[in-house]
Coordinates of C-alpha atoms and ligand atoms in Angstrom, one line a residue:
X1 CA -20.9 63.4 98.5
X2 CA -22.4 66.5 99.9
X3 CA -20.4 69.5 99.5
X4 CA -18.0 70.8 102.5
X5 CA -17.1 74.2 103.5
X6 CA -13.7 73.1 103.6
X7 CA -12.7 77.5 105.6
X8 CA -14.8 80.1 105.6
X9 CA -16.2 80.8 101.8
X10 CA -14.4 78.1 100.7
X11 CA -16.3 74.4 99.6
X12 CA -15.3 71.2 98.0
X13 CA -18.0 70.6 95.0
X14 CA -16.3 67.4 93.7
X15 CA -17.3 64.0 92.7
X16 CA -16.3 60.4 93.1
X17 CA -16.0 58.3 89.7
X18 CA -16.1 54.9 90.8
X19 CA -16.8 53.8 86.9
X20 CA -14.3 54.3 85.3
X21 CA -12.0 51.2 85.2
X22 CA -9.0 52.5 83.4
X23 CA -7.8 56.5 84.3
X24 CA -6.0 57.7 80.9
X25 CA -7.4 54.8 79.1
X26 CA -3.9 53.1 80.9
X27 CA -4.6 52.9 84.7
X28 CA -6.8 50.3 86.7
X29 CA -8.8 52.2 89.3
X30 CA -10.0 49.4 91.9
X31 CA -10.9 52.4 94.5
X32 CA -12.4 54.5 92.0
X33 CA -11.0 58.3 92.2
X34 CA -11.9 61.7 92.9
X35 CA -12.2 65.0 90.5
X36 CA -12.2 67.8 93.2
X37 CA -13.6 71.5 92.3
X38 CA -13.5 74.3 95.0
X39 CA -15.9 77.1 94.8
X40 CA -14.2 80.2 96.1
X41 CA -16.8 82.5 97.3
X42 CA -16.2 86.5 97.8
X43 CA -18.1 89.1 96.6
X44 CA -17.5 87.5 92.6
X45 CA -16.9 83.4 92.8
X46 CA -14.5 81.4 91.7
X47 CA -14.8 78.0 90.9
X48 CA -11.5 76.0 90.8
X49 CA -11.1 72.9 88.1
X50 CA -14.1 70.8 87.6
X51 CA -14.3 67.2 86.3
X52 CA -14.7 64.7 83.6
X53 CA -17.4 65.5 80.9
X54 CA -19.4 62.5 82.5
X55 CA -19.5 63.9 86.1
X56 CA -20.4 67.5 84.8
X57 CA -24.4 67.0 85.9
X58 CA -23.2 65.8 89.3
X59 CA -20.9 68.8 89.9
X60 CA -23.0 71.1 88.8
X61 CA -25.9 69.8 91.5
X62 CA -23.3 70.0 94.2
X63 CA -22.6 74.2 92.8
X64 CA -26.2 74.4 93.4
X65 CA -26.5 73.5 96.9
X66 CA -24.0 76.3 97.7
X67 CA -24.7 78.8 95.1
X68 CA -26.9 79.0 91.8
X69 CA -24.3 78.2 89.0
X70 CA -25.5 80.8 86.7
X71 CA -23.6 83.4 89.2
X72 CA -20.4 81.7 88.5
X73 CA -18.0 84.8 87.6
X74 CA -14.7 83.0 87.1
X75 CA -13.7 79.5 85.9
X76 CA -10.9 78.6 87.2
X77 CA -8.5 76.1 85.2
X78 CA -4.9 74.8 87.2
X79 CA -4.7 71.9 84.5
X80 CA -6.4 71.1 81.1
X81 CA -6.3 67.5 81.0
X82 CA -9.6 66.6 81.0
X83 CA -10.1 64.7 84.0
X84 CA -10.2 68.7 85.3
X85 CA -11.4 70.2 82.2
X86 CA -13.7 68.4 80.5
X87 CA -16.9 69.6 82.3
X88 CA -16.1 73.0 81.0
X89 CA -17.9 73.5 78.3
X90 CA -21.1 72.3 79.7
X91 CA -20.7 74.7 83.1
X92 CA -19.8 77.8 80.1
X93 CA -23.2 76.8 79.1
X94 CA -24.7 77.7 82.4
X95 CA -22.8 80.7 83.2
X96 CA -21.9 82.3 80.0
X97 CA -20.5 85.1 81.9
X98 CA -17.8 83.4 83.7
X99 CA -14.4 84.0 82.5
X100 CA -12.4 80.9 82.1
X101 CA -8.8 81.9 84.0
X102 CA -5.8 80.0 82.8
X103 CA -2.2 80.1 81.9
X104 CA -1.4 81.1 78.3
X105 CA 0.1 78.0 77.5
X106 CA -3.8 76.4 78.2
X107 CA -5.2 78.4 75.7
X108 CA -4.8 76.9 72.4
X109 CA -5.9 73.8 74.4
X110 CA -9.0 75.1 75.3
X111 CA -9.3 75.6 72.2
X112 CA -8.8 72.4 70.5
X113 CA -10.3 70.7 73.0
X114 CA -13.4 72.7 73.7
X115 CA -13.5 75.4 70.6
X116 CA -13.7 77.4 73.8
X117 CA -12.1 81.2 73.1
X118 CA -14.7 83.7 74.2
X119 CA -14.1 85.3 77.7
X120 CA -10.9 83.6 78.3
X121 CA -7.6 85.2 79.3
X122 CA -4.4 83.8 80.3
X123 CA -2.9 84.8 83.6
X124 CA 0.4 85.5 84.8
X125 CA 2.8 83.9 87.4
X126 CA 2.0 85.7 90.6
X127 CA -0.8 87.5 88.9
X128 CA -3.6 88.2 91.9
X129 CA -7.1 88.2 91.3
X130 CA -9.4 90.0 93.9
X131 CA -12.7 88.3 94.7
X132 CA -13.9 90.9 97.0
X133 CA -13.6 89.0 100.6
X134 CA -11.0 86.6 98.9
X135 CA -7.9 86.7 97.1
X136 CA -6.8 84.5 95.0
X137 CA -3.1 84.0 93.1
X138 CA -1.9 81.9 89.9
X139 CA 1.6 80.2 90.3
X140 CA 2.8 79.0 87.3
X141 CA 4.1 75.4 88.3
X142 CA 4.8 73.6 84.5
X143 CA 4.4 70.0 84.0
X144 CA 3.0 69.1 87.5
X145 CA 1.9 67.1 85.0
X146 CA 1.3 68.9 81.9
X147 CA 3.0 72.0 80.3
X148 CA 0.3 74.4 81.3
X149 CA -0.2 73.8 84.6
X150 CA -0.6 75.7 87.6
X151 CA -1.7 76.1 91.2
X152 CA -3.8 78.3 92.9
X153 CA -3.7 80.0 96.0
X154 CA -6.1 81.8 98.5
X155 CA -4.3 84.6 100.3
X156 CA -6.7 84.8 103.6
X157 CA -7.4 81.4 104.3
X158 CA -4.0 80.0 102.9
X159 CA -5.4 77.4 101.2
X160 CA -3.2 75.8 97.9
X161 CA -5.6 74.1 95.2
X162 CA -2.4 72.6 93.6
X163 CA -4.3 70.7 90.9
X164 CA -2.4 67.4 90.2
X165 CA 0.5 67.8 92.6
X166 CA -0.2 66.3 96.1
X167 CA -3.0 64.4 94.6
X168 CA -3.8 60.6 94.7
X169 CA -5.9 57.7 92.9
X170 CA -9.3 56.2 95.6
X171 CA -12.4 57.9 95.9
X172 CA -13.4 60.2 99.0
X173 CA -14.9 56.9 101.2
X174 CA -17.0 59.5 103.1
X175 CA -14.4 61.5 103.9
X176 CA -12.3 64.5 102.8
X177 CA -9.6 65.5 105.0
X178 CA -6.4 63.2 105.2
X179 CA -6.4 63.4 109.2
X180 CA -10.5 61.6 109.1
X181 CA -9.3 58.6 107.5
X182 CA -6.2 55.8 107.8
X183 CA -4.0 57.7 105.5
X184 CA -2.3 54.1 105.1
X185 CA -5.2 53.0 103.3
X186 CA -4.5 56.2 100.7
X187 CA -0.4 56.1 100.6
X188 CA -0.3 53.2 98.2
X189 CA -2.8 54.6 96.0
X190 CA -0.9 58.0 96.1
X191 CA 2.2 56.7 95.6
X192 CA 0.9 54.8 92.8
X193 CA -0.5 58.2 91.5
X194 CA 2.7 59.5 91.7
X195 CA 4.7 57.3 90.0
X196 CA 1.8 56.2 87.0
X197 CA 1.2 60.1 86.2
X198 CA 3.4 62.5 87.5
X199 CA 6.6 60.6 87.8
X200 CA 8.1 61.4 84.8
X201 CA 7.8 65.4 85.5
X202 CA 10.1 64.3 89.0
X203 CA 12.3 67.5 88.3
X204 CA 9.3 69.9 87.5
X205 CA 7.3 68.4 90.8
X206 CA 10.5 69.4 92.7
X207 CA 10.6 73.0 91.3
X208 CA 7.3 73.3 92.2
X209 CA 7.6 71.9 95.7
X210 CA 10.5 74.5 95.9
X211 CA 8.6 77.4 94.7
X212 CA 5.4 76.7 96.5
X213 CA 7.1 76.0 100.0
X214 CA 7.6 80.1 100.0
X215 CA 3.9 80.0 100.4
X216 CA 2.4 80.3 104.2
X217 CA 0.7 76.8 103.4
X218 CA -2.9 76.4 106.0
X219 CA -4.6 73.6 103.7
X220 CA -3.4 71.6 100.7
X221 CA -6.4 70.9 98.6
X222 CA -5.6 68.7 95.5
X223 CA -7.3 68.1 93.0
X224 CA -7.5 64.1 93.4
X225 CA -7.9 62.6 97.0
X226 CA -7.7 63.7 99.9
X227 CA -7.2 67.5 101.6
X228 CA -4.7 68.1 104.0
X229 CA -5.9 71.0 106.8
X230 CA -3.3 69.3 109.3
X231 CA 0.4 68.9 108.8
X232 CA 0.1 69.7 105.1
X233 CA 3.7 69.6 105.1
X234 CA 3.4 65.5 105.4
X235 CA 2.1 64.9 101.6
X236 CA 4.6 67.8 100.5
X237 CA 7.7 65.6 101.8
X238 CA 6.4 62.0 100.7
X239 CA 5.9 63.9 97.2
X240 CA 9.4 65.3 97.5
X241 CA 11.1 62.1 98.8
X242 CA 9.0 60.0 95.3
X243 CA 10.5 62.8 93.2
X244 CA 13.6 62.4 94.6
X245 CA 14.0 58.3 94.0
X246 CA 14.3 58.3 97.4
X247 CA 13.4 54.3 97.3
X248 CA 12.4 53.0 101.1
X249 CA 14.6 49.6 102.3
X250 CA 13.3 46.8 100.4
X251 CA 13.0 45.1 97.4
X252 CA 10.6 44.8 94.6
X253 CA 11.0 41.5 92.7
X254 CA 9.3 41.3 89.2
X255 CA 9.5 38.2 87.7
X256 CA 7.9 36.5 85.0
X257 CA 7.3 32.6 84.8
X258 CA 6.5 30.3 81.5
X259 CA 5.6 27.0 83.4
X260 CA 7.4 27.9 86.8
X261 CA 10.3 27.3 86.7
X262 CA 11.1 30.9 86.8
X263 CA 9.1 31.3 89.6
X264 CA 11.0 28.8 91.9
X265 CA 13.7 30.4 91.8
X266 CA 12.2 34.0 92.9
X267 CA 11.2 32.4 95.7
X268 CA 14.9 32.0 96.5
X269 CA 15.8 35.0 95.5
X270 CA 12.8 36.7 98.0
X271 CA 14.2 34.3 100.9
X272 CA 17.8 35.9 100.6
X273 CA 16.3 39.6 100.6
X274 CA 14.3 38.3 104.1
X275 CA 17.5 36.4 105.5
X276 CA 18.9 40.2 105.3
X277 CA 16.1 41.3 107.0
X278 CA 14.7 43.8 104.0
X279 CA 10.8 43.9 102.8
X280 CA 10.4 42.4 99.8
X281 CA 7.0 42.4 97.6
X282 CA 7.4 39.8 95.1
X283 CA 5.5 40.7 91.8
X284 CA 4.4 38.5 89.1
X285 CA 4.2 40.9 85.9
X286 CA 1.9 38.1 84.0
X287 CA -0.7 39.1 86.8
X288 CA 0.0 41.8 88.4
X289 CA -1.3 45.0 86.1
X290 CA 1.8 47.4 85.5
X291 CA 0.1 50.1 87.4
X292 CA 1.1 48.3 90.5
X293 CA 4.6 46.8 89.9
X294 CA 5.4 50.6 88.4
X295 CA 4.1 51.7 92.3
X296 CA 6.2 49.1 94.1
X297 CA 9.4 49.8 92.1
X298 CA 9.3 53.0 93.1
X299 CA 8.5 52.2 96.9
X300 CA 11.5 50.3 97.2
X301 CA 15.5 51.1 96.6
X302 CA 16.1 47.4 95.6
X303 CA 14.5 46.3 92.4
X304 CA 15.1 42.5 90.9
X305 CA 13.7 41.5 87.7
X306 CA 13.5 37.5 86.7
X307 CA 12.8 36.3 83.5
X308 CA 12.9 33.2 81.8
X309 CA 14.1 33.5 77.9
X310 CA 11.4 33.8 75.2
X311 CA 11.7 34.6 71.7
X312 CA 15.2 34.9 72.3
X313 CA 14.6 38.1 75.2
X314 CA 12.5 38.9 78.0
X315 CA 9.2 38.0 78.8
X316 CA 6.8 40.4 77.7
X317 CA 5.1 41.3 80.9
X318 CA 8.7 42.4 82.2
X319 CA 10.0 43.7 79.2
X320 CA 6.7 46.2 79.0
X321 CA 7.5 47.2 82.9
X322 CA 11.2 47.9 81.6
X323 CA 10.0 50.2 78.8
X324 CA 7.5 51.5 81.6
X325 CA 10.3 52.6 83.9
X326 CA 12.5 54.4 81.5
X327 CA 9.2 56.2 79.9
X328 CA 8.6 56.9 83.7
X329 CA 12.5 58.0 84.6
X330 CA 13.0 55.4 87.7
X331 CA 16.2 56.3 88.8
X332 CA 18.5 55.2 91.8
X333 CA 17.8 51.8 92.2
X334 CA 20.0 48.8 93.0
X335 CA 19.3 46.1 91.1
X336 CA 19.4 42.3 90.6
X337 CA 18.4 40.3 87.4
X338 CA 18.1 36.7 87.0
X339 CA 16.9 34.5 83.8
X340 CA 16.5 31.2 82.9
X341 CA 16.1 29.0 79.3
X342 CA 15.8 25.9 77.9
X343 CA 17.9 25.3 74.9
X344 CA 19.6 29.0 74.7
X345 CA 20.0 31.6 77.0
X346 CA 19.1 35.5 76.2
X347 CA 16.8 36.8 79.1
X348 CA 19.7 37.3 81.5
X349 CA 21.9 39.3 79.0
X350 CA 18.9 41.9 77.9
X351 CA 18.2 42.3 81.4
X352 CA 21.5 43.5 82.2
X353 CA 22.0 45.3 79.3
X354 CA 18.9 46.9 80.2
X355 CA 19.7 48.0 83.8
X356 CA 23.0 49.4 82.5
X357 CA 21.5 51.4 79.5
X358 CA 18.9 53.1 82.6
X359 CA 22.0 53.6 84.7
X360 CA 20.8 51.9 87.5
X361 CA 23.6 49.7 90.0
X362 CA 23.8 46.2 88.8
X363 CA 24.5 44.4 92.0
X364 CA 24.5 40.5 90.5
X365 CA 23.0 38.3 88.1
X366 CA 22.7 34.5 87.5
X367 CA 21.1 32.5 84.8
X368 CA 20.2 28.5 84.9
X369 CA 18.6 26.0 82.6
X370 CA 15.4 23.7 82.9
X371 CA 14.0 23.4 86.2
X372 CA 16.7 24.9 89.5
X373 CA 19.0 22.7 90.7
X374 CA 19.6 23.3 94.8
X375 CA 22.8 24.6 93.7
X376 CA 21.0 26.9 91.7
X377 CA 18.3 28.1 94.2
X378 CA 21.2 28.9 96.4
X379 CA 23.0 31.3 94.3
X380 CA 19.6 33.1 93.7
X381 CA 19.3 33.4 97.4
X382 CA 22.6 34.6 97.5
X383 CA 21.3 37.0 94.7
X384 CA 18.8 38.4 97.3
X385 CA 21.5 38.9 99.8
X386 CA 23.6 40.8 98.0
X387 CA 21.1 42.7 96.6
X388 CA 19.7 43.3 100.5
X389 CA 22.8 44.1 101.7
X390 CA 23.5 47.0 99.3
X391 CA 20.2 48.1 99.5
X392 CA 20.9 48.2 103.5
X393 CA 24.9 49.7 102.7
X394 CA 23.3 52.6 100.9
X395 CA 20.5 53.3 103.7
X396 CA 22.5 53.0 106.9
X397 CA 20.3 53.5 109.8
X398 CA 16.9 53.5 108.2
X399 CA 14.5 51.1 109.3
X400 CA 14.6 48.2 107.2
X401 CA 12.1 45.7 108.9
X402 CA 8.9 44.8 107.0
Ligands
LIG1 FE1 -5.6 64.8 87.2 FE2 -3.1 65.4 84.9 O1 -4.9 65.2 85.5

């Protein structure tokens, strides 16, 4: 994409990767995703995070059309993970001038990462910097996602560059502002953001949404997706209500399935949720990457996992979701399990043992042998009932239709 003078002096120079097929080496990207720089242009320039090492041609190209990269007086780092970073060294090559701007925590990074040390200074929470025409100022906001991290602010336009936070996974199709597109086609992708990368940090995402509300807020510009120069407060409360565990009506069912068995009766269970009248996105882990069934999980309040016994436990595709959540601190979530054997149960009892041990509400259970008798289908619907009907109980008067 061509750059955008996003206000006055003020231009997205970013890039679309739409090659790389797993973000952190962990995360499928089937829309691509977008690394987005800002040049800040006063008297002295400013540009804000860069991009992968890869893209660092590209975003130097789009620097050009708006100014000659060599004039770059500050380099701007909110967050060192190299999806931000990693062009850095290459764009110090350029403009060996630039002083790379960062919080003191980022510094032995840059250094390890990019033996960069010359010209750098760590800046304070709060700390202006005057461009001459522009003013920008570093807030400290830790572990949004990393521990260095911070966002930027531009005092005359308002604009936030609030690195990860706010951010999502999809490319820029053609577009950079949130009200030019069908955000609905974005939401999943940034919810699945959310809960893949930043989830974990919930509490520090809420201190910063806390401490950056105090700011007179014009334009959100993250540094992954889209930019938000109308009702930025709309991506600020779907971030708050994710950090929260603010699950919507509904129910995610996992479940894994040997020779289907398993899977027969989550279509039971699925049936009971919709006889209550609750969405429910029925998931099977053996196909369905992590990435996703980590996003749905945390859509929903109602969560039901299904396994059938193997090697004595779960089935691996739901066990490695379970060990996904707790690494990711899902919390709040009302829960159903069911499992199923052959010649000796087990799945059923690490299930629950595992919902209890995360402190989530067990709401029922059930377990059956071989293929599901009709008695046996109609307990699991009864499992998606009850499960429903808390779900509903604990959400009076929200919206619950799919
Ligand atoms: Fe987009 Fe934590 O990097």
């Amino acid at each position: 994409m061509e750059p955008v003078e996003i206000r006055p002096g003020i231009f997205w120079v970013g890039v679309n990767d739409r090659t790389t097929d797993l973000f952190e080496g962990l995360w499928p990207l089937p829309y691509g995703v977008s690394y987005n720089a800002y040049l800040v242009v006063g008297k002295r320039i400013a540009l804000i995070d860069s991009a992968k090492s890869h893209y660092a041609e590209e975003l130097l190209h789009n620097i050009a059309q708006v100014v000659d990269p060599a004039r770059l007086d500050y380099l701007v780092v909110n967050h060192m993970e190299p999806d931000h970073s990693g062009a850095l060294p290459r764009l110090r090559s350029v403009a060996p001038q630039a002083e790379i701007l960062a919080t003191p925590p980022a510094l032995p990074m840059l250094a390890s990462l990019y033996g960069l040390t010359a010209r750098v200074r760590g800046v304070g929470d709060g700390e202006p910097l005057d461009l001459g025409g522009k003013t920008l100022v570093f807030h400290h906001i830790p572990f949004v996602h990393w521990p260095e991290t911070m966002a930027t602010y531009e005092t005359t336009a308002r604009v936030l560059f609030s690195g990860d936070a706010f951010g999502g996974f999809r490319a820029l199709d053609g577009a950079l502002f949130a009200d030019q597109v069908d955000f609905a086609l974005y939401e999943s992708e940034a919810l699945r953001y959310f809960s893949n990368i930043v989830g974990m940090q919930s509490q520090a995402v809420l201190r910063a949404v806390d401490k950056l509300q105090g700011l007179a807020l014009e334009v959100i510009a993250p540094a992954h997706g889209l930019i938000w120069r109308t009702d930025p407060e709309r991506i600020v409360k779907l971030y708050a209500k994710w950090a929260k565990n603010e699950g919507q009506p509904g129910v995610a069912l996992v479940f894994g399935s040997m020779y289907g068995e398993t899977r027969k009766m989550a279509e039971a269970v699925a049936q009971g949720v919709r006889d209550s009248g609750l969405a429910v996105s029925v998931l099977d882990a053996s196909r369905i990457h992590a990435s996703f069934l980590i996003q749905e999980s945390w859509r929903f309040a109602g969560l039901i996992l299904g396994s059938p016994t193997y090697d004595t436990g779960v089935l691996p595709p739901v066990e490695h979701l379970l060990r996904l959540l707790e690494r990711k601190r899902l919390r709040n979530r009302v829960v159903g399990v069911f499992g199923s054997f052959s010649w000796r149960g087990g799945a059923r009892a690490k299930l629950e043992e595992k919902v209890r041990e995360l402190g989530w509400e067990l709401v029922g259970s059930l377990e059956f042998s071989g293929a599901p008798t009709p008695e046996d289908l109609r307990r699991g619907r009864e499992l998606g009932r009850a499960v429903a009907a808390r779900v509903k109980q604990i959400h009076v008067g929200a919206d619950s239709h799919a």
